[in-house]
């Protein structure tokens, strides 16, 4: 009666803690490249490695002492590399074309086991290697009904540091509502429900994002290389992209949470990627988060196939007339479905209602 969930915490380190986190990721990158250069990576005891070397711009070796990275984290980095190599080997044995591990210019994530971090109820978190210092974080209130902490991943994003925590929690009791819903995805009205509700999930790029993108492209084109100033602009651009992605994720999460209030949810396996080939729809699909919503619905369908029903993409949900059981061709410009029997209804709501019929929920 337990499920696995992942929650994200936003870290707010002070100046010294921020510097130590930067050294965390720098030494993790150096250790990763050093282990990758070893002749036998499986024979290396990463937890005992304290002095390594790296190459500078002139390809000369520089000695580096791992004074910030704890032995437990070094061992986790080594274990992740071995797991990646084993996964590539298994894929190769299955006949798939695989590559190999490559040297990295930066590392964006470090894994922690359940003994390497501790959540404090006062809004702080302790990480291994920081001693008695606790880092302030936001989002502790998400763990009110947590059964057990499993592991965590420290992530470095353009907007700061985050900690994704994997937990075990009790399954919430489902309260039936005696209501079913069908979902129609489209280009003009992105999401239409059988209840008549419509949601527009088009989130365009901001003016600041476009301005920074033009500025960065001019700097690269002018100097024909990346400079310190261009890297600063690139970091600002990454932060703007992260804000846009977070807005789209937030919309998708809220919509799926609202759909979870219905007993049964029927949707069609739409080929959203193919809609980009239609004239004038490339940017419309690019700005929307239809792909994210569909991915979340498919995941829900795998977890609970009794409530979430995915219909075949070839079912004539738009052409089918529920009154006379006939099929009528409807062009993309027709926003109202009309049948010779006198049936007339909004095109998208009509398709959403037909999904309930094909799913045998109506």
CSV table of C-alpha atoms in Angstrom, one decimal:
chain,number,residue,atom,x,y,z
A,1,UNK,CA,0.0,0.0,0.0
A,2,UNK,CA,2.9,2.3,-0.7
A,3,UNK,CA,4.0,4.2,-3.8
A,4,UNK,CA,7.2,5.9,-4.9
A,5,UNK,CA,7.2,9.6,-5.5
A,6,UNK,CA,9.8,12.3,-6.3
A,7,UNK,CA,9.7,15.8,-4.9
A,8,UNK,CA,11.9,18.7,-5.6
A,9,UNK,CA,13.4,21.1,-3.0
A,10,UNK,CA,14.9,24.5,-3.8
A,11,UNK,CA,18.2,25.1,-2.0
A,12,UNK,CA,19.1,28.6,-0.7
A,13,UNK,CA,22.7,28.3,0.4
A,14,UNK,CA,24.7,31.2,1.9
A,15,UNK,CA,27.8,32.5,0.3
A,16,UNK,CA,30.2,29.9,1.8
A,17,UNK,CA,27.8,27.0,1.2
A,18,UNK,CA,27.3,28.1,-2.4
A,19,UNK,CA,31.1,28.1,-2.9
A,20,UNK,CA,31.3,24.6,-1.4
A,21,UNK,CA,28.5,23.4,-3.7
A,22,UNK,CA,30.4,24.8,-6.7
A,23,UNK,CA,33.5,22.9,-5.6
A,24,UNK,CA,31.4,19.8,-5.2
A,25,UNK,CA,30.5,19.8,-8.9
A,26,UNK,CA,33.9,20.9,-10.0
A,27,UNK,CA,35.7,18.0,-8.2
A,28,UNK,CA,32.9,15.6,-9.4
A,29,UNK,CA,33.7,16.5,-13.0
A,30,UNK,CA,37.4,16.1,-12.5
A,31,UNK,CA,36.9,12.7,-10.8
A,32,UNK,CA,34.5,11.5,-13.6
A,33,UNK,CA,37.1,12.4,-16.3
A,34,UNK,CA,39.9,10.9,-14.3
A,35,UNK,CA,38.0,7.6,-13.7
A,36,UNK,CA,37.1,7.5,-17.4
A,37,UNK,CA,40.8,7.7,-18.3
A,38,UNK,CA,41.8,4.8,-16.1
A,39,UNK,CA,42.7,1.6,-17.9
A,40,UNK,CA,40.5,-0.6,-15.7
A,41,UNK,CA,37.7,1.4,-14.2
A,42,UNK,CA,36.2,-1.6,-12.5
A,43,UNK,CA,39.3,-2.2,-10.4
A,44,UNK,CA,39.5,1.4,-9.1
A,45,UNK,CA,38.4,2.1,-5.5
A,46,UNK,CA,37.0,5.6,-6.0
A,47,UNK,CA,36.3,6.1,-2.3
A,48,UNK,CA,40.1,5.9,-1.7
A,49,UNK,CA,41.0,8.3,-4.5
A,50,UNK,CA,42.1,11.7,-3.1
A,51,UNK,CA,44.7,13.0,-5.5
A,52,UNK,CA,44.0,13.1,-9.2
A,53,UNK,CA,45.1,15.0,-12.2
A,54,UNK,CA,43.6,16.8,-15.2
A,55,UNK,CA,44.8,18.4,-18.4
A,56,UNK,CA,45.0,22.2,-18.8
A,57,UNK,CA,44.8,24.2,-22.0
A,58,UNK,CA,48.3,23.2,-23.0
A,59,UNK,CA,47.6,19.5,-22.4
A,60,UNK,CA,49.8,19.5,-19.4
A,61,UNK,CA,48.9,17.5,-16.3
A,62,UNK,CA,47.7,19.5,-13.2
A,63,UNK,CA,47.4,17.8,-9.8
A,64,UNK,CA,44.1,18.2,-8.0
A,65,UNK,CA,43.2,17.3,-4.4
A,66,UNK,CA,39.7,16.2,-3.7
A,67,UNK,CA,39.3,18.1,-0.4
A,68,UNK,CA,35.5,18.9,-0.7
A,69,UNK,CA,34.1,15.7,-2.2
A,70,UNK,CA,33.4,13.1,0.5
A,71,UNK,CA,34.3,9.5,0.0
A,72,UNK,CA,30.6,8.5,-0.1
A,73,UNK,CA,29.9,10.8,-3.1
A,74,UNK,CA,33.1,9.6,-4.9
A,75,UNK,CA,31.8,6.1,-4.5
A,76,UNK,CA,28.4,7.0,-5.9
A,77,UNK,CA,29.9,8.7,-8.9
A,78,UNK,CA,32.0,5.6,-9.6
A,79,UNK,CA,29.0,3.3,-9.2
A,80,UNK,CA,26.9,5.4,-11.6
A,81,UNK,CA,29.6,5.1,-14.2
A,82,UNK,CA,29.8,1.4,-13.8
A,83,UNK,CA,26.0,1.1,-14.1
A,84,UNK,CA,26.1,3.2,-17.3
A,85,UNK,CA,28.8,0.9,-18.8
A,86,UNK,CA,26.8,-2.2,-17.9
A,87,UNK,CA,23.6,-0.7,-19.5
A,88,UNK,CA,25.5,0.1,-22.7
A,89,UNK,CA,26.9,-3.4,-22.8
A,90,UNK,CA,23.4,-5.0,-22.3
A,91,UNK,CA,22.0,-2.8,-25.1
A,92,UNK,CA,24.9,-3.8,-27.4
A,93,UNK,CA,24.2,-7.5,-26.7
A,94,UNK,CA,20.6,-7.0,-27.7
A,95,UNK,CA,21.7,-5.7,-31.1
A,96,UNK,CA,21.4,-2.0,-30.6
A,97,UNK,CA,23.9,0.5,-31.9
A,98,UNK,CA,25.4,2.2,-28.8
A,99,UNK,CA,28.2,4.7,-28.2
A,100,UNK,CA,30.5,5.1,-25.2
A,101,UNK,CA,31.0,7.3,-22.2
A,102,UNK,CA,32.6,10.6,-23.1
A,103,UNK,CA,34.6,13.2,-21.1
A,104,UNK,CA,32.4,16.0,-19.7
A,105,UNK,CA,33.0,19.7,-19.5
A,106,UNK,CA,30.6,19.9,-16.6
A,107,UNK,CA,28.4,17.6,-14.4
A,108,UNK,CA,24.9,18.7,-13.5
A,109,UNK,CA,23.8,16.0,-11.0
A,110,UNK,CA,25.3,14.1,-8.1
A,111,UNK,CA,23.5,11.2,-6.4
A,112,UNK,CA,23.0,10.7,-2.7
A,113,UNK,CA,21.8,7.7,-0.8
A,114,UNK,CA,19.4,7.9,2.2
A,115,UNK,CA,22.4,8.0,4.6
A,116,UNK,CA,24.0,11.0,2.9
A,117,UNK,CA,21.3,13.6,3.6
A,118,UNK,CA,18.9,14.4,6.4
A,119,UNK,CA,15.7,16.5,6.2
A,120,UNK,CA,15.2,18.7,9.2
A,121,UNK,CA,11.6,19.9,10.1
A,122,UNK,CA,12.7,23.6,10.5
A,123,UNK,CA,13.1,24.0,6.7
A,124,UNK,CA,16.8,23.0,6.5
A,125,UNK,CA,18.6,20.0,5.1
A,126,UNK,CA,22.0,18.4,6.0
A,127,UNK,CA,24.3,17.1,3.2
A,128,UNK,CA,27.3,14.9,3.7
A,129,UNK,CA,30.5,16.9,3.6
A,130,UNK,CA,29.0,20.0,5.1
A,131,UNK,CA,29.6,19.0,8.7
A,132,UNK,CA,27.1,20.6,11.1
A,133,UNK,CA,26.1,23.3,8.7
A,134,UNK,CA,22.5,23.0,7.4
A,135,UNK,CA,21.4,24.4,4.1
A,136,UNK,CA,18.1,26.3,4.0
A,137,UNK,CA,15.6,25.0,1.5
A,138,UNK,CA,12.0,25.4,0.4
A,139,UNK,CA,9.4,22.6,0.0
A,140,UNK,CA,9.8,20.7,3.2
A,141,UNK,CA,6.0,20.8,3.7
A,142,UNK,CA,5.7,18.2,0.9
A,143,UNK,CA,6.9,15.4,3.2
A,144,UNK,CA,4.1,15.5,5.8
A,145,UNK,CA,2.9,11.9,5.0
A,146,UNK,CA,6.3,10.4,4.0
A,147,UNK,CA,6.9,6.8,5.1
A,148,UNK,CA,10.6,6.5,4.1
A,149,UNK,CA,13.3,8.5,2.3
A,150,UNK,CA,15.0,6.4,-0.4
A,151,UNK,CA,17.6,8.5,-2.2
A,152,UNK,CA,18.2,11.9,-3.7
A,153,UNK,CA,19.9,13.7,-6.5
A,154,UNK,CA,21.6,17.1,-6.2
A,155,UNK,CA,21.0,19.0,-9.4
A,156,UNK,CA,22.7,22.2,-10.7
A,157,UNK,CA,20.4,24.4,-12.9
A,158,UNK,CA,20.9,27.8,-14.3
A,159,UNK,CA,18.6,29.2,-11.7
A,160,UNK,CA,20.4,27.6,-8.7
A,161,UNK,CA,20.7,24.3,-6.8
A,162,UNK,CA,17.8,21.8,-6.4
A,163,UNK,CA,17.5,18.5,-4.5
A,164,UNK,CA,15.2,15.8,-6.0
A,165,UNK,CA,14.2,13.4,-3.2
A,166,UNK,CA,12.7,10.0,-3.9
A,167,UNK,CA,10.3,8.8,-1.1
A,168,UNK,CA,7.8,6.1,-0.1
A,169,UNK,CA,4.4,7.3,0.9
A,170,UNK,CA,1.0,5.7,1.7
A,171,UNK,CA,-1.5,5.4,-1.2
A,172,UNK,CA,-4.2,7.9,-0.8
A,173,UNK,CA,-7.8,6.6,-0.7
A,174,UNK,CA,-9.6,7.4,-3.9
A,175,UNK,CA,-13.0,9.1,-3.5
A,176,UNK,CA,-15.3,8.3,-6.5
A,177,UNK,CA,-17.1,11.2,-8.1
A,178,UNK,CA,-19.4,9.3,-10.5
A,179,UNK,CA,-18.2,11.5,-13.4
A,180,UNK,CA,-16.3,10.5,-16.5
A,181,UNK,CA,-14.5,12.7,-19.0
A,182,UNK,CA,-13.2,12.6,-22.5
A,183,UNK,CA,-10.2,14.7,-23.7
A,184,UNK,CA,-9.8,16.0,-27.2
A,185,UNK,CA,-6.4,17.5,-28.2
A,186,UNK,CA,-6.3,20.0,-31.0
A,187,UNK,CA,-4.4,22.9,-32.6
A,188,UNK,CA,-6.8,25.8,-32.1
A,189,UNK,CA,-8.3,24.8,-28.7
A,190,UNK,CA,-5.4,22.8,-27.2
A,191,UNK,CA,-7.5,20.8,-24.7
A,192,UNK,CA,-11.2,20.3,-24.8
A,193,UNK,CA,-13.1,18.2,-22.3
A,194,UNK,CA,-16.5,16.5,-22.8
A,195,UNK,CA,-17.9,18.8,-20.1
A,196,UNK,CA,-17.4,21.7,-22.5
A,197,UNK,CA,-14.3,23.2,-20.7
A,198,UNK,CA,-11.5,24.4,-22.9
A,199,UNK,CA,-7.9,25.0,-21.9
A,200,UNK,CA,-5.3,26.9,-23.9
A,201,UNK,CA,-1.8,25.6,-23.1
A,202,UNK,CA,0.1,27.9,-25.6
A,203,UNK,CA,2.9,29.6,-23.7
A,204,UNK,CA,5.0,31.7,-26.0
A,205,UNK,CA,8.6,32.8,-25.6
A,206,UNK,CA,8.9,36.1,-23.7
A,207,UNK,CA,10.3,39.3,-25.1
A,208,UNK,CA,13.3,39.1,-22.8
A,209,UNK,CA,14.1,35.6,-24.0
A,210,UNK,CA,14.1,36.7,-27.7
A,211,UNK,CA,16.2,39.7,-26.9
A,212,UNK,CA,18.8,37.6,-25.1
A,213,UNK,CA,18.8,35.1,-27.9
A,214,UNK,CA,19.6,37.8,-30.5
A,215,UNK,CA,22.2,39.3,-28.3
A,216,UNK,CA,24.0,36.0,-27.8
A,217,UNK,CA,23.9,35.1,-31.5
A,218,UNK,CA,25.4,38.5,-32.4
A,219,UNK,CA,28.2,38.1,-29.8
A,220,UNK,CA,29.1,34.6,-31.1
A,221,UNK,CA,29.0,35.7,-34.8
A,222,UNK,CA,31.1,38.8,-34.1
A,223,UNK,CA,33.9,37.0,-32.1
A,224,UNK,CA,33.6,33.6,-33.8
A,225,UNK,CA,34.2,32.1,-30.3
A,226,UNK,CA,32.7,32.1,-26.8
A,227,UNK,CA,34.0,34.8,-24.5
A,228,UNK,CA,33.3,35.4,-20.8
A,229,UNK,CA,30.7,38.1,-21.7
A,230,UNK,CA,28.9,35.7,-24.1
A,231,UNK,CA,28.9,33.0,-21.4
A,232,UNK,CA,27.2,35.5,-19.0
A,233,UNK,CA,24.5,36.1,-21.6
A,234,UNK,CA,24.2,32.4,-22.2
A,235,UNK,CA,23.6,31.9,-18.5
A,236,UNK,CA,20.9,34.5,-18.5
A,237,UNK,CA,19.3,32.8,-21.6
A,238,UNK,CA,19.4,29.5,-19.8
A,239,UNK,CA,17.5,30.9,-16.8
A,240,UNK,CA,14.8,32.4,-19.1
A,241,UNK,CA,14.4,29.0,-20.8
A,242,UNK,CA,14.2,27.3,-17.4
A,243,UNK,CA,11.4,29.7,-16.4
A,244,UNK,CA,9.5,28.9,-19.6
A,245,UNK,CA,9.9,25.2,-19.1
A,246,UNK,CA,8.7,25.5,-15.5
A,247,UNK,CA,5.6,27.4,-16.6
A,248,UNK,CA,4.7,24.6,-19.1
A,249,UNK,CA,5.3,21.9,-16.5
A,250,UNK,CA,3.2,23.7,-14.0
A,251,UNK,CA,0.3,24.0,-16.4
A,252,UNK,CA,0.5,20.3,-17.3
A,253,UNK,CA,0.7,19.2,-13.7
A,254,UNK,CA,-2.3,21.3,-12.7
A,255,UNK,CA,-4.4,20.0,-15.6
A,256,UNK,CA,-3.6,16.3,-14.9
A,257,UNK,CA,-4.4,16.9,-11.2
A,258,UNK,CA,-7.8,18.3,-12.2
A,259,UNK,CA,-8.4,15.4,-14.4
A,260,UNK,CA,-7.7,13.0,-11.6
A,261,UNK,CA,-10.9,14.1,-9.9
A,262,UNK,CA,-12.9,12.1,-12.5
A,263,UNK,CA,-13.6,8.4,-12.2
A,264,UNK,CA,-12.6,7.5,-15.8
A,265,UNK,CA,-10.5,9.5,-18.3
A,266,UNK,CA,-10.6,8.6,-22.0
A,267,UNK,CA,-8.1,10.2,-24.5
A,268,UNK,CA,-6.9,9.3,-27.9
A,269,UNK,CA,-3.3,8.4,-28.9
A,270,UNK,CA,-2.8,11.5,-31.0
A,271,UNK,CA,0.4,11.8,-33.1
A,272,UNK,CA,1.2,15.4,-32.0
A,273,UNK,CA,4.7,15.3,-33.7
A,274,UNK,CA,3.0,14.9,-37.1
A,275,UNK,CA,0.9,18.0,-36.6
A,276,UNK,CA,4.0,20.1,-37.2
A,277,UNK,CA,3.9,19.2,-40.8
A,278,UNK,CA,0.6,21.0,-41.3
A,279,UNK,CA,0.9,24.4,-42.8
A,280,UNK,CA,1.2,27.2,-40.2
A,281,UNK,CA,1.1,24.9,-37.2
A,282,UNK,CA,4.8,24.4,-36.4
A,283,UNK,CA,5.1,27.3,-33.9
A,284,UNK,CA,1.7,26.5,-32.4
A,285,UNK,CA,2.8,23.0,-31.5
A,286,UNK,CA,6.2,24.4,-30.4
A,287,UNK,CA,4.6,26.9,-27.9
A,288,UNK,CA,2.1,24.4,-26.5
A,289,UNK,CA,2.8,21.7,-23.9
A,290,UNK,CA,0.5,19.1,-25.5
A,291,UNK,CA,3.4,16.6,-25.7
A,292,UNK,CA,4.0,16.9,-21.9
A,293,UNK,CA,0.3,16.4,-21.1
A,294,UNK,CA,0.1,13.4,-23.4
A,295,UNK,CA,3.2,11.9,-21.8
A,296,UNK,CA,1.7,12.3,-18.3
A,297,UNK,CA,-1.6,10.8,-19.4
A,298,UNK,CA,0.3,7.8,-20.9
A,299,UNK,CA,2.2,7.3,-17.6
A,300,UNK,CA,-1.1,7.4,-15.7
A,301,UNK,CA,-2.5,4.9,-18.1
A,302,UNK,CA,0.4,2.5,-17.4
A,303,UNK,CA,-0.1,2.9,-13.6
A,304,UNK,CA,-3.9,2.7,-13.6
A,305,UNK,CA,-5.3,1.3,-16.9
A,306,UNK,CA,-8.8,0.9,-15.3
A,307,UNK,CA,-9.2,4.7,-14.9
A,308,UNK,CA,-7.1,6.1,-17.7
A,309,UNK,CA,-8.1,4.7,-21.1
A,310,UNK,CA,-6.0,5.4,-24.2
A,311,UNK,CA,-7.9,4.9,-27.5
A,312,UNK,CA,-6.5,4.0,-30.8
A,313,UNK,CA,-5.5,6.9,-33.0
A,314,UNK,CA,-7.5,5.6,-36.0
A,315,UNK,CA,-10.9,5.8,-34.3
A,316,UNK,CA,-13.1,8.3,-36.0
A,317,UNK,CA,-13.9,10.4,-33.0
A,318,UNK,CA,-14.5,13.6,-35.1
A,319,UNK,CA,-16.3,12.0,-38.0
A,320,UNK,CA,-18.7,9.7,-36.0
A,321,UNK,CA,-22.2,10.9,-35.4
A,322,UNK,CA,-23.7,9.6,-32.1
A,323,UNK,CA,-27.2,10.2,-33.3
A,324,UNK,CA,-27.4,8.3,-36.5
A,325,UNK,CA,-24.2,6.3,-36.2
A,326,UNK,CA,-22.9,7.6,-39.6
A,327,UNK,CA,-19.5,9.2,-40.5
A,328,UNK,CA,-19.1,12.6,-42.0
A,329,UNK,CA,-16.0,14.2,-43.3
A,330,UNK,CA,-15.1,17.4,-41.5
A,331,UNK,CA,-12.4,19.8,-42.6
A,332,UNK,CA,-10.0,21.6,-40.2
A,333,UNK,CA,-11.8,24.9,-40.9
A,334,UNK,CA,-15.2,23.6,-39.7
A,335,UNK,CA,-15.5,24.4,-36.1
A,336,UNK,CA,-19.0,23.0,-35.8
A,337,UNK,CA,-20.0,19.4,-36.6
A,338,UNK,CA,-23.1,19.0,-38.7
A,339,UNK,CA,-24.8,15.9,-39.8
A,340,UNK,CA,-27.7,15.3,-42.3
A,341,UNK,CA,-29.8,13.9,-39.5
A,342,UNK,CA,-30.0,17.3,-37.9
A,343,UNK,CA,-27.3,16.7,-35.2
A,344,UNK,CA,-25.1,19.8,-34.6
A,345,UNK,CA,-22.5,20.3,-32.0
A,346,UNK,CA,-19.2,22.0,-31.3
A,347,UNK,CA,-16.5,20.1,-33.1
A,348,UNK,CA,-14.0,19.6,-30.2
A,349,UNK,CA,-16.6,18.9,-27.5
A,350,UNK,CA,-18.3,16.5,-30.0
A,351,UNK,CA,-15.0,14.6,-30.4
A,352,UNK,CA,-14.5,14.5,-26.6
A,353,UNK,CA,-18.0,13.0,-26.1
A,354,UNK,CA,-17.4,10.4,-28.7
A,355,UNK,CA,-14.3,9.2,-26.8
A,356,UNK,CA,-16.6,8.3,-23.9
A,357,UNK,CA,-18.7,6.3,-26.4
A,358,UNK,CA,-15.8,4.5,-27.9
A,359,UNK,CA,-14.4,3.8,-24.4
A,360,UNK,CA,-17.9,2.4,-23.5
A,361,UNK,CA,-18.2,5.0,-20.6
A,362,UNK,CA,-21.4,6.6,-22.0
